XYZ file of C-alpha atoms in Angstrom:
448
model
C -7.448 -5.808 18.475
C -9.895 -6.892 21.208
C -11.670 -9.243 18.823
C -8.434 -10.718 17.393
C -6.223 -11.408 20.404
C -8.544 -11.086 23.445
C -6.926 -7.883 24.666
C -9.074 -5.585 26.838
C -8.470 -1.971 27.872
C -8.449 -1.252 31.619
C -6.997 2.284 31.642
C -7.522 5.139 29.243
C -10.254 7.531 28.141
C -11.618 7.586 24.566
C -9.095 10.144 23.187
C -6.186 8.155 24.603
C -7.475 4.896 23.133
C -7.556 6.525 19.682
C -3.760 6.795 19.589
C -1.962 5.425 16.475
C 0.268 2.492 17.311
C 3.534 2.374 15.339
C 4.575 -1.177 16.298
C 5.010 -3.522 19.263
C 8.031 -3.669 21.580
C 8.249 -6.545 24.093
C 10.494 -5.861 27.073
C 11.167 -7.020 30.645
C 13.434 -4.143 31.593
C 12.500 -1.845 34.456
C 13.681 1.276 32.609
C 13.501 0.525 28.802
C 13.222 4.122 27.684
C 16.468 4.151 25.704
C 15.199 1.347 23.499
C 11.701 2.644 22.812
C 10.326 4.752 19.982
C 7.375 7.095 20.085
C 4.083 5.441 19.220
C 5.044 1.892 20.120
C 2.821 -0.566 22.025
C 5.028 -1.881 24.836
C 4.306 -5.554 25.773
C 5.465 -7.160 29.026
C 4.570 -9.892 31.515
C 6.162 -7.827 34.342
C 8.834 -10.242 35.434
C 10.910 -7.295 36.759
C 7.966 -5.339 38.211
C 8.159 -6.777 41.724
C 7.378 -3.655 43.862
C 5.871 -0.166 43.733
C 9.096 1.764 42.943
C 9.886 -0.470 40.027
C 6.373 -0.130 38.690
C 6.543 3.667 38.898
C 9.934 3.799 37.180
C 8.618 1.536 34.418
C 5.538 3.661 33.782
C 7.532 6.965 33.791
C 9.999 5.474 31.361
C 7.267 4.545 28.945
C 5.505 7.931 29.142
C 8.827 9.850 28.676
C 9.537 7.796 25.541
C 6.078 8.689 24.160
C 4.779 5.165 23.693
C 1.168 4.716 22.618
C 0.130 2.282 25.357
C 1.117 -0.619 27.576
C -0.031 -4.188 27.035
C 0.339 -6.350 30.147
C 0.164 -10.152 29.919
C -1.329 -11.849 32.941
C -1.167 -15.484 33.938
C 2.528 -16.199 33.607
C 4.256 -13.998 36.234
C 1.310 -12.011 37.682
C -2.212 -13.294 38.009
C -3.473 -9.779 37.691
C -2.159 -6.259 36.780
C 0.002 -5.034 39.718
C -1.951 -2.354 41.599
C 1.098 -0.055 41.762
C 1.557 -0.261 37.974
C -2.123 0.327 37.433
C -2.109 3.462 39.661
C 1.064 4.868 38.023
C -0.416 4.504 34.523
C -3.633 6.124 35.608
C -1.718 9.014 37.158
C 0.363 9.505 34.036
C -2.449 9.032 31.538
C -0.902 5.974 29.946
C -3.504 3.587 28.403
C -3.163 0.006 29.624
C -4.320 -3.115 27.827
C -4.447 -6.539 29.486
C -3.754 -9.695 27.457
C -5.097 -12.939 28.971
C -3.009 -15.998 29.490
C -2.361 -17.802 26.226
C -2.613 -14.715 24.043
C 0.864 -14.410 22.509
C 2.327 -10.948 21.955
C 3.278 -12.142 18.471
C -0.458 -12.288 17.625
C -0.629 -8.555 18.376
C 2.289 -7.924 16.025
C 0.563 -10.001 13.341
C -2.654 -8.041 13.837
C -0.769 -4.695 13.491
C 1.087 -5.925 10.427
C -2.234 -6.873 8.780
C -3.772 -3.468 9.690
C -0.654 -1.725 8.302
C -0.950 -3.601 5.008
C -4.680 -2.854 4.809
C -4.018 0.869 5.461
C -1.334 0.981 2.798
C -3.622 -0.760 0.267
C -6.445 1.558 1.146
C -4.150 4.614 0.686
C -2.955 3.201 -2.667
C -6.522 2.621 -3.856
C -7.461 6.165 -2.866
C -4.427 7.548 -4.733
C -5.301 5.475 -7.828
C -8.881 6.760 -7.910
C -7.798 10.283 -7.274
C -5.008 10.280 -9.845
C -7.287 8.835 -12.529
C -9.993 11.415 -11.994
C -7.528 14.329 -11.638
C -5.553 13.493 -14.782
C -8.796 13.212 -16.670
C -9.710 16.681 -15.473
C -6.370 18.026 -16.605
C -6.858 16.588 -20.026
C -10.308 18.204 -20.212
C -8.808 21.601 -19.177
C -11.110 21.627 -16.087
C -10.877 24.699 -13.843
C -9.451 24.446 -10.306
C -12.896 24.607 -8.677
C -14.099 21.618 -10.732
C -10.967 19.667 -9.872
C -11.615 20.361 -6.195
C -15.207 19.176 -6.550
C -14.046 15.924 -8.073
C -11.289 15.467 -5.444
C -13.790 16.026 -2.590
C -16.087 13.428 -4.130
C -13.214 10.868 -4.256
C -11.561 11.662 -0.916
C -14.586 12.635 1.159
C -14.500 15.327 3.787
C -13.740 19.007 3.230
C -11.049 20.401 0.921
C -9.811 23.966 1.275
C -7.402 25.741 -1.099
C -5.871 29.005 -0.025
C -3.892 30.974 -2.640
C -2.998 34.700 -2.352
C -5.552 35.226 0.384
C -8.430 33.657 -1.541
C -10.051 30.522 -0.192
C -11.931 27.869 -2.182
C -13.860 25.220 -0.264
C -15.432 22.054 -1.630
C -17.052 19.047 0.067
C -19.210 18.606 3.150
C -18.937 20.637 6.329
C -16.412 19.426 8.875
C -17.901 17.450 11.841
C -16.631 17.570 15.467
C -13.693 15.298 16.028
C -12.552 15.265 12.397
C -8.810 15.414 11.655
C -6.997 17.882 9.351
C -3.870 17.528 7.193
C -2.204 20.410 5.336
C 0.355 20.507 2.535
C 1.953 23.647 1.061
C 1.612 24.588 -2.598
C 4.868 25.101 -4.550
C 3.751 28.471 -5.894
C 2.544 29.600 -2.433
C -0.653 28.834 -0.592
C -1.989 25.812 1.298
C -4.160 22.845 0.577
C -6.043 21.421 3.643
C -8.023 18.183 3.865
C -10.352 17.690 6.834
C -12.041 14.287 7.272
C -13.046 11.705 9.823
C -9.651 10.149 9.547
C -6.567 11.352 7.599
C -4.080 8.967 9.250
C -1.429 7.320 7.136
C 0.361 8.635 4.091
C -0.075 12.217 2.781
C 0.394 10.862 -0.721
C -3.146 11.548 -2.051
C -3.111 15.096 -0.761
C 0.404 15.785 -2.146
C -0.682 14.487 -5.508
C -3.765 16.637 -5.497
C -1.647 19.685 -4.657
C 0.579 19.004 -7.717
C -2.415 18.647 -10.011
C -3.920 21.889 -8.759
C -0.598 23.685 -9.302
C -0.599 22.547 -12.875
C -4.252 23.484 -13.391
C -3.389 27.071 -12.388
C -0.780 27.362 -15.177
C -1.690 28.149 -18.733
C -1.840 25.253 -21.157
C 0.070 25.323 -24.364
C -2.192 24.031 -27.150
C 0.643 23.496 -29.650
C 2.659 21.433 -27.178
C -0.437 19.426 -26.287
C -1.075 18.510 -29.931
C 2.617 17.592 -30.415
C 2.497 15.279 -27.362
C -0.577 13.527 -28.705
C 1.173 12.985 -32.058
C 4.220 11.468 -30.304
C 1.956 9.264 -28.210
C 0.143 7.909 -31.288
C 3.466 7.069 -32.961
C 4.758 5.268 -29.876
C 1.678 3.011 -29.723
C 2.047 2.251 -33.431
C 5.705 1.317 -32.836
C 4.629 -0.939 -29.900
C 2.156 -2.713 -32.166
C 4.890 -3.123 -34.854
C 2.874 -1.053 -37.334
C 5.496 1.662 -37.609
C 9.264 1.746 -37.981
C 10.865 3.307 -34.850
C 12.900 5.525 -37.117
C 9.759 7.644 -37.537
C 10.535 9.054 -34.083
C 13.983 10.405 -35.138
C 12.826 13.963 -35.996
C 11.224 14.269 -32.584
C 14.261 12.878 -30.865
C 16.458 15.353 -32.679
C 14.289 18.275 -31.527
C 14.966 17.437 -27.896
C 18.609 16.484 -28.585
C 17.994 12.893 -27.488
C 20.292 10.199 -28.906
C 18.691 7.201 -30.595
C 20.651 4.684 -28.506
C 20.090 3.597 -24.959
C 16.495 4.888 -24.673
C 14.469 4.380 -21.509
C 10.690 4.613 -21.627
C 8.602 5.698 -18.666
C 4.856 5.293 -18.407
C 2.294 7.082 -16.242
C -1.468 7.352 -16.395
C -2.869 9.709 -18.982
C -2.532 13.392 -18.148
C 0.772 13.133 -16.325
C 2.555 15.021 -19.133
C 1.383 18.278 -17.585
C 3.371 17.407 -14.406
C 6.700 16.747 -16.192
C 9.417 19.396 -15.935
C 9.643 21.712 -18.911
C 13.281 22.761 -18.385
C 16.495 20.818 -18.111
C 17.339 17.397 -19.525
C 16.370 15.677 -22.805
C 12.851 14.270 -22.604
C 10.412 13.386 -25.387
C 6.843 13.122 -24.056
C 3.859 11.525 -25.672
C 0.213 11.497 -24.649
C -1.871 8.477 -25.728
C -5.311 7.189 -24.633
C -4.875 5.964 -21.056
C -1.127 6.509 -20.776
C 1.582 9.137 -20.790
C 4.939 7.983 -22.216
C 8.310 9.689 -21.899
C 11.593 8.817 -23.603
C 14.900 9.713 -21.939
C 18.530 8.714 -22.381
C 20.182 6.056 -20.225
C 18.849 3.816 -17.465
C 19.422 6.308 -14.670
C 17.817 9.358 -16.283
C 14.740 10.492 -14.386
C 12.494 13.488 -14.960
C 11.954 14.110 -11.217
C 9.555 16.828 -10.132
C 5.917 16.460 -9.029
C 5.413 13.479 -11.377
C 7.695 11.401 -9.169
C 4.776 11.078 -6.731
C 2.677 9.122 -9.301
C 2.836 5.377 -10.033
C 5.304 4.821 -12.860
C 6.478 1.967 -15.023
C 10.083 1.975 -16.368
C 11.472 -0.069 -19.255
C 14.907 -1.458 -19.885
C 17.443 0.811 -21.540
C 17.226 -0.210 -25.210
C 18.304 1.092 -28.664
C 15.844 2.779 -30.981
C 15.421 -0.430 -33.013
C 13.813 -2.094 -29.977
C 11.621 0.903 -28.933
C 8.445 -1.159 -29.257
C 9.688 -3.623 -26.644
C 10.615 -0.751 -24.353
C 7.154 0.795 -24.660
C 5.519 -2.553 -23.921
C 7.715 -3.110 -20.862
C 6.969 0.378 -19.491
C 3.219 -0.075 -19.871
C 3.270 -3.518 -18.211
C 5.366 -2.152 -15.346
C 2.854 0.691 -14.954
C 0.134 -1.894 -14.312
C 2.207 -3.319 -11.484
C 3.099 0.149 -10.100
C -0.590 1.032 -10.055
C -1.232 -1.638 -7.429
C 1.986 -1.211 -5.540
C 2.516 2.513 -5.723
C 5.850 4.091 -6.504
C 8.112 3.113 -9.440
C 8.389 -0.370 -10.948
C 11.247 -1.197 -13.337
C 11.753 -4.070 -15.724
C 12.973 -6.291 -12.896
C 9.491 -6.142 -11.467
C 8.116 -7.914 -14.484
C 10.176 -11.022 -13.775
C 8.296 -11.768 -10.558
C 5.217 -13.928 -10.241
C 3.098 -10.899 -9.391
C 4.555 -9.079 -12.378
C 3.658 -11.965 -14.683
C 0.131 -12.255 -13.312
C -0.583 -8.563 -13.633
C 0.185 -8.721 -17.315
C -2.611 -11.309 -17.876
C -5.806 -10.107 -19.575
C -8.842 -9.614 -17.314
C -10.708 -12.873 -16.836
C -7.772 -15.199 -17.602
C -7.247 -15.997 -13.919
C -10.931 -16.373 -12.968
C -10.926 -20.189 -13.587
C -8.184 -20.536 -10.965
C -10.444 -18.893 -8.376
C -13.641 -20.691 -9.495
C -12.119 -24.151 -9.605
C -9.478 -24.127 -6.844
C -10.292 -21.532 -4.197
C -14.101 -21.132 -4.330
C -14.631 -24.765 -3.227
C -12.307 -24.241 -0.256
C -14.081 -21.003 0.721
C -17.467 -22.765 0.510
C -16.216 -25.698 2.609
C -14.821 -23.402 5.279
C -18.058 -21.487 5.454
C -20.239 -24.628 5.681
C -18.048 -26.616 8.131
C -16.402 -23.828 10.058
C -12.925 -24.946 9.005
C -9.850 -22.860 8.145
C -8.396 -24.558 5.082
C -7.898 -21.298 3.121
C -5.932 -19.761 6.026
C -3.833 -22.888 6.415
C -3.074 -22.901 2.728
C -1.999 -19.250 2.938
C 0.464 -20.009 5.769
C 1.842 -23.041 3.925
C 2.309 -21.274 0.594
C 4.059 -18.409 2.396
C 6.498 -20.593 4.374
C 6.690 -23.791 2.323
C 7.281 -25.720 5.531
C 4.911 -27.919 7.509
C 6.718 -27.086 10.781
C 6.605 -23.300 10.169
C 2.935 -23.541 9.128
C 2.125 -25.469 12.308
C 3.992 -22.932 14.432
C 2.382 -19.938 12.785
C -1.109 -21.529 12.935
C -0.685 -22.791 16.535
C -1.448 -26.299 15.259
C 0.210 -29.715 15.492
C 2.135 -30.751 12.361
C -0.126 -33.742 11.934
C -3.126 -31.404 11.873
C -1.470 -29.366 9.118
C -0.830 -32.569 7.111
C -4.482 -33.583 7.505
C -5.631 -30.118 6.299
C -3.374 -30.284 3.279
C -4.726 -33.735 2.383
C -8.241 -32.339 2.738
C -7.342 -29.421 0.456
C -6.173 -31.957 -2.137
C -9.432 -33.843 -1.877
C -11.502 -30.728 -2.330
C -9.503 -29.069 -5.149
C -7.804 -32.019 -6.819
C -4.433 -30.246 -6.364
C -1.706 -31.423 -3.990
C -0.165 -28.452 -2.082
C 3.008 -30.575 -1.615
C 3.569 -30.923 -5.366
C 5.378 -27.997 -6.989
C 3.098 -27.475 -10.022
C -0.065 -27.791 -7.963
C 1.323 -25.511 -5.286
C 2.023 -22.855 -7.977
C -1.543 -23.148 -9.301
C -2.952 -22.721 -5.793
C -0.700 -19.707 -5.247
C -1.982 -18.107 -8.453
C -5.571 -18.813 -7.400
C -5.102 -17.162 -4.016
C -3.422 -14.139 -5.555
C -6.267 -13.746 -8.060
C -8.802 -14.079 -5.224
C -7.099 -11.292 -3.266
C -7.121 -9.042 -6.315
C -10.833 -9.406 -6.974
C -12.775 -6.235 -6.262
C -14.670 -6.366 -2.997
C -17.973 -4.603 -2.212
């Protein structure tokens, strides 16, 4: 935050400055406690903090509400942090940051929003790596200890599984200052992850717990072979190499009607996490994917598998089963990047369309449209890529100027320069779409 908006810390020891900030809350009230939430960064220029009692009331209100810290903007109302406020915050152990004149509080919110998105993406990427490795282990009938070894390699830190008084540990030894997160196992016991930082979602740890629960249950070889057979048939139906009617005997076995079928897709190995009792569900395992057929658009298997990325098709009759399988698999690709469940409506977005493209198809957009802008910005110290992002997001010269803290004429000049470099006019619809595709593809490229 210091590097981005010029904020400096003037009060707070190291542990206090490690607090997690939920969001920002600007206020000029003397006693804003009723409007605050725990973990917020309170921002103020102190227009109401005119004497010692008001400063002490303000500081106590923030501490009582459990805020993360105070950010005080100087230069507009106060030339420096009021001494009474500084002393009150020191006495109460409330960290204080000072924002210089000209550093807008909105820039802090933008910074936090960016960090939040980065953390969510990082958590999603960790979940994807973990799920892929764990489901592969389930398919290979790997023992619990081996699954823990793999999880510790992916997640880092120390993993501890306690079941019936027995403890299994995998990973490196915990270092001083590391954090711990614990989740309960459904059948009893605890799974604990200790690492340098475990802030954010507990999703990866919860998913690992579900996989370990399945690994401790006996596998049914006959059911496994049957699921593989169903999976093979479904892929043949998708490729139009088999009549969907070939699935009728399997549908009859699970008492599933041949009309209004919904297909759900998960990564391979997820079949072991599906419920075995209640509801009509036909499950197939195929290379790289688990497919499940159920009746009606609202039917859902629930259970531990609901924690995994999932693609859902439209509700279609048996005669259009191939289309349903294709929809579910395409939606799974989108859910893998987003997390959660993606239905057929997700495929009608620009992102949904782009994620269905084969690898390499979008590379020319990056090479021909964005790479020259990146090179120009690096050589000349300009910000054409950033300006293009703002403009594509808002579609307005005025909004882009406001968000970039630029004059409208400067934005116009940068857009003309972008057209000169790329040969595409950001003000023309078709060219703007091409540039948006190029930026999306750039953001999706793997980074070292």
